Coordinates of N, CA, C and O in Angstrom, one line a residue:
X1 N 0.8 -1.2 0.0 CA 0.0 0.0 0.0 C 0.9 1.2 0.0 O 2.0 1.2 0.5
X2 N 0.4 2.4 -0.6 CA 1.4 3.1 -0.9 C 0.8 4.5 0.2 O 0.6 5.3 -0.7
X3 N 0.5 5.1 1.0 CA 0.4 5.6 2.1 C 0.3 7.1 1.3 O -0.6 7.8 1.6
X4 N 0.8 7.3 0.9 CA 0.7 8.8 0.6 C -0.2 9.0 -0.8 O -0.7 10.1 -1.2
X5 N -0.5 7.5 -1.7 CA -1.5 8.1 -3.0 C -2.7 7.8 -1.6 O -3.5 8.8 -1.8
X6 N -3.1 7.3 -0.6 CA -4.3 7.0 0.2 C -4.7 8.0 0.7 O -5.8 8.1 1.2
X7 N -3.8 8.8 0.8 CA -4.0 10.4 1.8 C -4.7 10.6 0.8 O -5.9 10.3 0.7
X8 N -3.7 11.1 -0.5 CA -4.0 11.6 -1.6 C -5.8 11.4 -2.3 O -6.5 12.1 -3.0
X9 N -6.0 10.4 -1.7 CA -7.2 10.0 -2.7 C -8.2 10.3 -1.6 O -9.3 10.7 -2.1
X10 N -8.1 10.3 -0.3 CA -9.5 10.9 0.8 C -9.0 12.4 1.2 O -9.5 12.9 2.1
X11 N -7.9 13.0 0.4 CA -7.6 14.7 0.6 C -8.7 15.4 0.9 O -8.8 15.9 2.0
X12 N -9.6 15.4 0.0 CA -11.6 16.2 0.6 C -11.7 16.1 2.0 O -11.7 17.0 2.9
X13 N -11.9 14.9 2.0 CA -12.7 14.2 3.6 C -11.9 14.5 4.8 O -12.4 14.9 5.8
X14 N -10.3 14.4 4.5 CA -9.4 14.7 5.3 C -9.2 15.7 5.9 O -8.8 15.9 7.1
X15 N -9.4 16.8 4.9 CA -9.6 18.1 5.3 C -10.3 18.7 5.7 O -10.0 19.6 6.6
X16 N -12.2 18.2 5.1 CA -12.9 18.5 6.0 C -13.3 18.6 7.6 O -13.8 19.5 8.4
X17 N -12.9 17.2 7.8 CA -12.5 16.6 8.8 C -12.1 17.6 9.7 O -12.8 18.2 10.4
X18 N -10.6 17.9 9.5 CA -9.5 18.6 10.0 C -10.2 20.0 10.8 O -10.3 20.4 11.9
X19 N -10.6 20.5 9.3 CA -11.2 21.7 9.5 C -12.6 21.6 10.8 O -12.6 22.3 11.8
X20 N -13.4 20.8 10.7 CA -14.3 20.5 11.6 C -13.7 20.6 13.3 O -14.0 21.3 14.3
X21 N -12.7 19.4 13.0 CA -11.7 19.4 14.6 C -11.7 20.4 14.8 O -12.6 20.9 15.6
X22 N -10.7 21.3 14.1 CA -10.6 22.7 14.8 C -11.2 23.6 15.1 O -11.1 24.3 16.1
X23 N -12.3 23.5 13.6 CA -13.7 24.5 14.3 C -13.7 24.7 15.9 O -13.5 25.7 16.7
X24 N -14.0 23.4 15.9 CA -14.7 22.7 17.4 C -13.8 22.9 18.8 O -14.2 22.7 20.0
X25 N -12.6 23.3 18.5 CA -11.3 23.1 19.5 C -11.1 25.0 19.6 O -10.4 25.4 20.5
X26 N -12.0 25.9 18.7 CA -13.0 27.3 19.3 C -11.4 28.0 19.1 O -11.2 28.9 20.0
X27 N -10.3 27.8 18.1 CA -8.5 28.1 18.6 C -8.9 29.5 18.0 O -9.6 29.7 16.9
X28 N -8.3 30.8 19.0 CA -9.0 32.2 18.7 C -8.8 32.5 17.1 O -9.6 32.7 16.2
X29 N -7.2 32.5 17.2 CA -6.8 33.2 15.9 C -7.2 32.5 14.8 O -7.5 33.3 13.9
X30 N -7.6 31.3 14.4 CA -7.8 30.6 13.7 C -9.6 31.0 13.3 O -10.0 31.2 12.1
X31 N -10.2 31.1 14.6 CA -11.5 31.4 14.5 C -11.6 32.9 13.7 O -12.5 33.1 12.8
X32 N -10.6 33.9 14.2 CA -11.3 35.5 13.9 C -10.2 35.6 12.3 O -10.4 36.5 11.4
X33 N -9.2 34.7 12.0 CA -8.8 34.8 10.4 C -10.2 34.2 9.6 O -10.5 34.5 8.5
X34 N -11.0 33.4 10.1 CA -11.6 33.2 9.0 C -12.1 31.7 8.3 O -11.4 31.7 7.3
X35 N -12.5 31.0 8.3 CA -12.7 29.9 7.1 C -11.9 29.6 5.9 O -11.4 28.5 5.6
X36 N -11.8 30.8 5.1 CA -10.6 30.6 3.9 C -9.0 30.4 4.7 O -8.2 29.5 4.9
X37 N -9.2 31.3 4.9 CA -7.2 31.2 6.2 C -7.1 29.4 6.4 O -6.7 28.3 5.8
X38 N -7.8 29.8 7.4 CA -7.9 28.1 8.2 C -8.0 27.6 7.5 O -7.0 26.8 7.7
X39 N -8.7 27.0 6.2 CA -8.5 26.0 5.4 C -7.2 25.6 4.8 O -6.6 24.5 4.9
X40 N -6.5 27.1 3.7 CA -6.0 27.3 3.1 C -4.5 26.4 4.2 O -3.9 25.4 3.8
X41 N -4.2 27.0 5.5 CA -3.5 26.2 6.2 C -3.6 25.0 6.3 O -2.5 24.5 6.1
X42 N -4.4 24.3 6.5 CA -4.9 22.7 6.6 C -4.4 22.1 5.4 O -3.9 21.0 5.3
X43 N -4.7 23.0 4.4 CA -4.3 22.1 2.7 C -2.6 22.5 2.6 O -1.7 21.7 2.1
X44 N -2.3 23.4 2.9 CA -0.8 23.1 2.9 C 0.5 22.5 3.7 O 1.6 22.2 3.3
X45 N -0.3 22.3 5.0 CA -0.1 21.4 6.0 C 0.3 19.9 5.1 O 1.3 19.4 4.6
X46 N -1.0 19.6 5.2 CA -1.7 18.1 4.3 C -0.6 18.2 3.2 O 0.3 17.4 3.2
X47 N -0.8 19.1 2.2 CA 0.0 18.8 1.1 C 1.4 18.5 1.7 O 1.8 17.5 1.2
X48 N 2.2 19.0 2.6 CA 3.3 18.8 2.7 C 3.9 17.8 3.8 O 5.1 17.4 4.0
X49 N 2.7 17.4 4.5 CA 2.7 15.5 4.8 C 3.1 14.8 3.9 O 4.1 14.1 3.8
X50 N 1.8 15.1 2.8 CA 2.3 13.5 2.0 C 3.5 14.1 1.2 O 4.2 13.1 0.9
X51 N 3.9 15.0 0.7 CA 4.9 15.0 -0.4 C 5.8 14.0 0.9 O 6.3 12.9 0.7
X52 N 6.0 14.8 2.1 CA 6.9 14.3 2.5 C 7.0 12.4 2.9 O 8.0 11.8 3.1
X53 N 5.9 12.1 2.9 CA 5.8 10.6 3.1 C 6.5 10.1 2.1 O 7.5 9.5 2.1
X54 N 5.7 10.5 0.8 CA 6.0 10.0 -1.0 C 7.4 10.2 -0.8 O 8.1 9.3 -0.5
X55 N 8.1 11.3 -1.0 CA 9.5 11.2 -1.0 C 10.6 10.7 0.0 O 11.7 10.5 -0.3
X56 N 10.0 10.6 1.5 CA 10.7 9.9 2.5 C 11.6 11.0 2.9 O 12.7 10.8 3.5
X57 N 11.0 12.5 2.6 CA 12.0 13.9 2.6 C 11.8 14.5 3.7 O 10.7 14.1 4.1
X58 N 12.2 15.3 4.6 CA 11.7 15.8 6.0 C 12.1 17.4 6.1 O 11.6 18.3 6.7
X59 N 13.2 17.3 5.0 CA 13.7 18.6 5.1 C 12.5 19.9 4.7 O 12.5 21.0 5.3
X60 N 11.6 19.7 3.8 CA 10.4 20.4 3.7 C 9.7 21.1 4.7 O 9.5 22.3 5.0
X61 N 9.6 19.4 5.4 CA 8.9 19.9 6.5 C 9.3 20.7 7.9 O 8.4 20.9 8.7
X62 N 10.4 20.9 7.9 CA 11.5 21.5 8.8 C 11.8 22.6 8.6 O 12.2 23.3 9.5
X63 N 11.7 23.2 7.2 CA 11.6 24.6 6.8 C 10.0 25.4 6.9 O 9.8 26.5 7.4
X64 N 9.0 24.6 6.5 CA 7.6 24.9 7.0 C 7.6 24.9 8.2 O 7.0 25.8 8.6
X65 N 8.1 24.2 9.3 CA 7.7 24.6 10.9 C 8.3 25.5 11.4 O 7.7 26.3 12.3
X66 N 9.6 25.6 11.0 CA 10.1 27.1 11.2 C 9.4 28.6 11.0 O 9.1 29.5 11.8
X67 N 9.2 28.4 9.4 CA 8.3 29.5 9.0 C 7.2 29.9 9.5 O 7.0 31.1 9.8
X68 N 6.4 29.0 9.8 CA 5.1 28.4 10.7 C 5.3 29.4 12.1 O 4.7 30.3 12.6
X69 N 6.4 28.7 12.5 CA 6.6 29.4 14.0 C 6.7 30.8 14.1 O 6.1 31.7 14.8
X70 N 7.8 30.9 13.1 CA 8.0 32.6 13.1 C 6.8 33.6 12.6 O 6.5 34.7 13.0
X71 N 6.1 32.8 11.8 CA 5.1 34.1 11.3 C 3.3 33.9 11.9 O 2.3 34.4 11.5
X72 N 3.7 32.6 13.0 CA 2.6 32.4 13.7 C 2.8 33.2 14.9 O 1.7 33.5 15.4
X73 N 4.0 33.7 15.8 CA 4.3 33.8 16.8 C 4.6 35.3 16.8 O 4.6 36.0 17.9
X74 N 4.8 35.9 15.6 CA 5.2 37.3 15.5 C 3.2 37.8 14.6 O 3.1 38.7 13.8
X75 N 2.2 37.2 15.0 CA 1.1 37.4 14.7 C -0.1 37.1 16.1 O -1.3 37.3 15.9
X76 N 0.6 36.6 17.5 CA 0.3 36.6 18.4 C -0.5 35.3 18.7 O -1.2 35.3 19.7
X77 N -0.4 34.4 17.9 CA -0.4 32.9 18.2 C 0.4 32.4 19.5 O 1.5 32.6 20.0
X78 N -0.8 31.7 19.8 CA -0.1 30.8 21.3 C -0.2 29.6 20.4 O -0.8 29.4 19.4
X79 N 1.0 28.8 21.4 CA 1.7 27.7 20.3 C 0.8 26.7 20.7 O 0.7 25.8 19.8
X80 N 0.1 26.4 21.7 CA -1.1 25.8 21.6 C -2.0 25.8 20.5 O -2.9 25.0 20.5
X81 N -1.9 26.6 19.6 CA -3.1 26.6 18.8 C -2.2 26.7 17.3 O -2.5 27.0 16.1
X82 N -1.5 26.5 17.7 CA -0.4 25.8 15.7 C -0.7 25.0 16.3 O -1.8 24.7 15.9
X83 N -0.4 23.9 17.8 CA 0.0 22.6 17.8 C -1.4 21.8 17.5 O -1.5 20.6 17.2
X84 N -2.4 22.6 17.6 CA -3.7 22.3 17.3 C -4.4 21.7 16.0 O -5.2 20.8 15.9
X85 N -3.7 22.6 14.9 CA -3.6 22.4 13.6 C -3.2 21.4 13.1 O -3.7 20.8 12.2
X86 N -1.6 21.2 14.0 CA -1.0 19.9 13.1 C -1.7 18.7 13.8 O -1.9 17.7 13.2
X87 N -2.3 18.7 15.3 CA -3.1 17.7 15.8 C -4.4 17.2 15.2 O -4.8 16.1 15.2
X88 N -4.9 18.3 14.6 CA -6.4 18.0 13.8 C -6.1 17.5 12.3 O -6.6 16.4 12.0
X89 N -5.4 18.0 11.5 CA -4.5 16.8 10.8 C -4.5 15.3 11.0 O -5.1 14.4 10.6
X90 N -3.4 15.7 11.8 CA -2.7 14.3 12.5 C -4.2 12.9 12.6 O -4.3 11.8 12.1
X91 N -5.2 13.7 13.3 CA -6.4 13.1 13.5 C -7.3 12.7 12.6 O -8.1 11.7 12.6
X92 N -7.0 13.8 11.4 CA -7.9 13.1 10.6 C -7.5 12.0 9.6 O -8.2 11.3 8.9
X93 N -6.2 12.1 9.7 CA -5.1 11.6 8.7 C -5.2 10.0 9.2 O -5.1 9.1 8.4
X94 N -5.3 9.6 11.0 CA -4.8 8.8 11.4 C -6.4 7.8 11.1 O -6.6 6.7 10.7
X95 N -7.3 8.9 11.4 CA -8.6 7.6 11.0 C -8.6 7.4 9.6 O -9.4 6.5 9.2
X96 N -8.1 8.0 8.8 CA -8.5 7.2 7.6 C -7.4 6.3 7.2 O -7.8 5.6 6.3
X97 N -6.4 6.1 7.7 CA -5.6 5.0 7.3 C -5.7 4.4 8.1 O -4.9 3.5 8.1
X98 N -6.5 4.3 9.2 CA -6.7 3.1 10.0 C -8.1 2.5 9.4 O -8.1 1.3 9.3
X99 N -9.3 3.3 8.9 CA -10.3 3.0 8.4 C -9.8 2.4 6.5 O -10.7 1.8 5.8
X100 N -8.7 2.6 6.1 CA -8.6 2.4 4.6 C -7.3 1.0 4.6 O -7.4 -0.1 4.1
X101 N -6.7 1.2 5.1 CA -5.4 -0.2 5.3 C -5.7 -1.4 5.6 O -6.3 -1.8 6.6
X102 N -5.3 -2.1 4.8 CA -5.1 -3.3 5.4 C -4.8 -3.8 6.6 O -4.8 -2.7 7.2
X103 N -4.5 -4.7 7.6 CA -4.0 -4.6 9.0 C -3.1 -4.9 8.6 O -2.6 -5.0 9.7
X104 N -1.8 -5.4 7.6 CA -0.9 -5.6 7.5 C 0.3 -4.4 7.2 O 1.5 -4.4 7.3
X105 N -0.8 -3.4 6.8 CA 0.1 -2.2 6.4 C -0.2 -1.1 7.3 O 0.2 0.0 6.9
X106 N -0.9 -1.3 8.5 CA -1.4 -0.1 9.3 C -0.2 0.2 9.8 O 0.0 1.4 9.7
X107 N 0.8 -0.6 10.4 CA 2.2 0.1 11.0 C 2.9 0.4 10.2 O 3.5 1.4 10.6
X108 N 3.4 0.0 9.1 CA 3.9 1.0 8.2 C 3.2 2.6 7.8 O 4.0 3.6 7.9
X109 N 2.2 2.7 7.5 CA 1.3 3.9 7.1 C 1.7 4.7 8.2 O 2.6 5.6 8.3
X110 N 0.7 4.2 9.3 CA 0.7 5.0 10.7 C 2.3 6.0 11.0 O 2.5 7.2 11.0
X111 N 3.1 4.9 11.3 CA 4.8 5.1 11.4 C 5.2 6.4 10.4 O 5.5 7.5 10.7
X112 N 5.0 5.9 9.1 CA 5.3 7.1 7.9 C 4.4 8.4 8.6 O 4.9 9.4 9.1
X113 N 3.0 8.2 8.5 CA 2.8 9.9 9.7 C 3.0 10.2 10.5 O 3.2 11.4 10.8
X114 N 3.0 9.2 11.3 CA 3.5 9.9 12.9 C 4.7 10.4 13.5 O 4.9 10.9 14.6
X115 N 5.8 10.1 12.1 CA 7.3 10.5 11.5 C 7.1 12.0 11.4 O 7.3 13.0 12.0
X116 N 6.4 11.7 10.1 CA 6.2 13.4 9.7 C 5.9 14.4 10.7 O 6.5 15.4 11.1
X117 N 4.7 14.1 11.0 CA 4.3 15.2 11.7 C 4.8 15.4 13.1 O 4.8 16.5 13.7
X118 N 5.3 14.0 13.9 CA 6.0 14.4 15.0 C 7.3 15.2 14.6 O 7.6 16.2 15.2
X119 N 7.8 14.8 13.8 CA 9.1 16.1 13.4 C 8.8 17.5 13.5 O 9.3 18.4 14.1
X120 N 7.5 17.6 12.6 CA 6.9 18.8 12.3 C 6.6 19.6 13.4 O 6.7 20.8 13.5
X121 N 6.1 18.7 14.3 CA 5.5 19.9 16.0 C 7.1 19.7 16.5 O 7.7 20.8 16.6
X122 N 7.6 18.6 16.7 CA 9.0 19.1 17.5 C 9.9 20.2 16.9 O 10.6 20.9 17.5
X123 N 9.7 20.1 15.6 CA 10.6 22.0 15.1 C 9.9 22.8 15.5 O 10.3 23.7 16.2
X124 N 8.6 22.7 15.2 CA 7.9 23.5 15.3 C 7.8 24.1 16.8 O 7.9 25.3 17.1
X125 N 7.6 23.1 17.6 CA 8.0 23.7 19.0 C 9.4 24.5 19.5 O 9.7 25.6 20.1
X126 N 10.0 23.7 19.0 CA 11.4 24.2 19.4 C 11.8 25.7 18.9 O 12.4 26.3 19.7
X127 N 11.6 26.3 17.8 CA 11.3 27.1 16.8 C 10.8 28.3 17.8 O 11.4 29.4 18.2
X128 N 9.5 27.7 17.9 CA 8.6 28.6 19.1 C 8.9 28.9 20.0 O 8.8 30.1 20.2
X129 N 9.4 28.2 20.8 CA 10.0 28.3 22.3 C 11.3 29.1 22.3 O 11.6 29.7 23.3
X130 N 12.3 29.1 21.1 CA 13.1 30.0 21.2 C 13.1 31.3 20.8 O 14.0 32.1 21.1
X131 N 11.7 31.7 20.0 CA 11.6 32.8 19.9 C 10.8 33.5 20.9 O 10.8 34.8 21.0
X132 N 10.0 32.3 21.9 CA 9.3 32.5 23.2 C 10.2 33.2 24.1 O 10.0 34.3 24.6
X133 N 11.9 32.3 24.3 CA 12.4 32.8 25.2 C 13.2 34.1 25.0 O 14.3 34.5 25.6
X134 N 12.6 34.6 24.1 CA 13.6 36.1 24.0 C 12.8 37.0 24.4 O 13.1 38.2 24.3
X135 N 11.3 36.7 25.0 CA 10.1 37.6 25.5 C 9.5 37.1 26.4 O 9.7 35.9 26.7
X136 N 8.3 38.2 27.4 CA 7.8 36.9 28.3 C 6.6 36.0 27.6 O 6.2 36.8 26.7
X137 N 5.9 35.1 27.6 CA 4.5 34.8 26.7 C 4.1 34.3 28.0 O 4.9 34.0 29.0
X138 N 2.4 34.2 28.0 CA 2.3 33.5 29.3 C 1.9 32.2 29.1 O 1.3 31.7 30.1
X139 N 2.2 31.4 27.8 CA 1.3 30.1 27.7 C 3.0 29.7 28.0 O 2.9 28.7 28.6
X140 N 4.2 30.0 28.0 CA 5.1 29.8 28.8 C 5.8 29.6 29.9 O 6.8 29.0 30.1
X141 N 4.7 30.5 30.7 CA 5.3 30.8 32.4 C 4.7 29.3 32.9 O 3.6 28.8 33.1
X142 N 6.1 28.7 32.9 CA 6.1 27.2 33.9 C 6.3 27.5 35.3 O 6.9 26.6 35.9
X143 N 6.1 28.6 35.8 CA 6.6 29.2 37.4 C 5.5 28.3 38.1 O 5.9 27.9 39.2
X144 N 4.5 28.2 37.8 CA 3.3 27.3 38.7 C 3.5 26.2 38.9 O 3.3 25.7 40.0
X145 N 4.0 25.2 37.7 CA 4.4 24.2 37.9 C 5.3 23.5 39.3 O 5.2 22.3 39.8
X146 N 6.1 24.5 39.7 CA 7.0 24.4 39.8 C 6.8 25.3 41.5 O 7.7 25.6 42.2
X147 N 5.4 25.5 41.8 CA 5.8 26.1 43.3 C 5.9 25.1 44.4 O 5.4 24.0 44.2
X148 N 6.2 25.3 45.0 CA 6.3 23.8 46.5 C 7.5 23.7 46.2 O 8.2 23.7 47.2
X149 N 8.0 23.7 45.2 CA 9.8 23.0 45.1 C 10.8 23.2 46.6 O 11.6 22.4 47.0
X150 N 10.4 24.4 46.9 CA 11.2 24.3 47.9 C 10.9 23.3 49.4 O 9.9 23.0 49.8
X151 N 12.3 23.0 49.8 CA 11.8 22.0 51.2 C 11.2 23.3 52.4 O 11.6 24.5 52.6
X152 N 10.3 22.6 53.0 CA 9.6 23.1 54.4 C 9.7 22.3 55.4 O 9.7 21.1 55.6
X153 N 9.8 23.5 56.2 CA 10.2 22.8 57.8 C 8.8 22.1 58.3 O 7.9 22.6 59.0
X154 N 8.9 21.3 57.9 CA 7.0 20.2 58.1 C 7.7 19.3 59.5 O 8.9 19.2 59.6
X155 N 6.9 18.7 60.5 CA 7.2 17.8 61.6 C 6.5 16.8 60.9 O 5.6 16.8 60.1
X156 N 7.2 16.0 61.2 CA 7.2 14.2 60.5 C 6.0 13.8 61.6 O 5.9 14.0 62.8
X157 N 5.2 13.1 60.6 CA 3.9 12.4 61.3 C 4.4 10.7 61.6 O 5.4 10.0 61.2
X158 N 2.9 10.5 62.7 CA 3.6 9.7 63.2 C 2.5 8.6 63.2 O 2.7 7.4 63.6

């Protein structure tokens, strides 16, 4: 089975799909650009999955999450809501090759996307987070995480 003409051939459904997820997941900027925006992302996304499946190429997609990051983050995007994009994808991508595959080729297929697009959010994060750390953002502030850390003079129960 060849994984990327299968994308190729439920591209419609896939997208619509996609698009629906997100609708639904209410992501601001995505919501107030619009229906055409948001789509038009989804199909470039998608297209540059499968080229990259078909060719076994990654470097594509390494240059789009960059790009992605920078002109998502200098537009006031919380990285929650790219990561959202490539998840609603990811999702609609994963039911249909699990709904279209053979059980013999489902870990192959699956493997080839979950390749792509996990590269894709980890530049993509990484990308983000270093343009995060040269400002404050607050979907960044891990300071909460992180209170109690210190030890307290507690008396030991008994």
């Amino acid at each position: 089975m060849d994984c990327a003409a299968l994308l190729l051939e439920h591209r419609s459904s896939i997208l619509d799909e996609s698009y629906t997820v997100l609708e639904r997941s209410h992501v601001h900027h995505y919501e107030a650009a619009g229906e055409e925006f948001t789509r038009g992302r989804l199909e470039g996304l998608f297209d540059l999955v499968v080229t990259a499946i078909a060719n076994r190429d990654l470097a594509g997609v390494s240059s789009y999450a960059v790009n992605v990051a920078e002109e998502r983050f200098k537009a006031g995007f919380d990285i929650s809501e790219v990561q959202a994009a490539f998840n609603a994808i990811e999702e609609a991508m994963w039911r249909q090759i699990v709904e279209s595959s053979p059980p013999e080729d489902l870990a192959e297929a699956t493997g080839l996307m979950n390749t792509v697009l996990g590269f894709g959010k980890d530049v993509l994060a990484r990308a983000y987070v270093s343009l995060a750390s040269k400002r404050h953002v607050p979907s960044l502030d891990l300071t909460a995480l992180f209170a109690g850390t210190q030890p307290r003079d507690v008396a030991p129960t008994n």
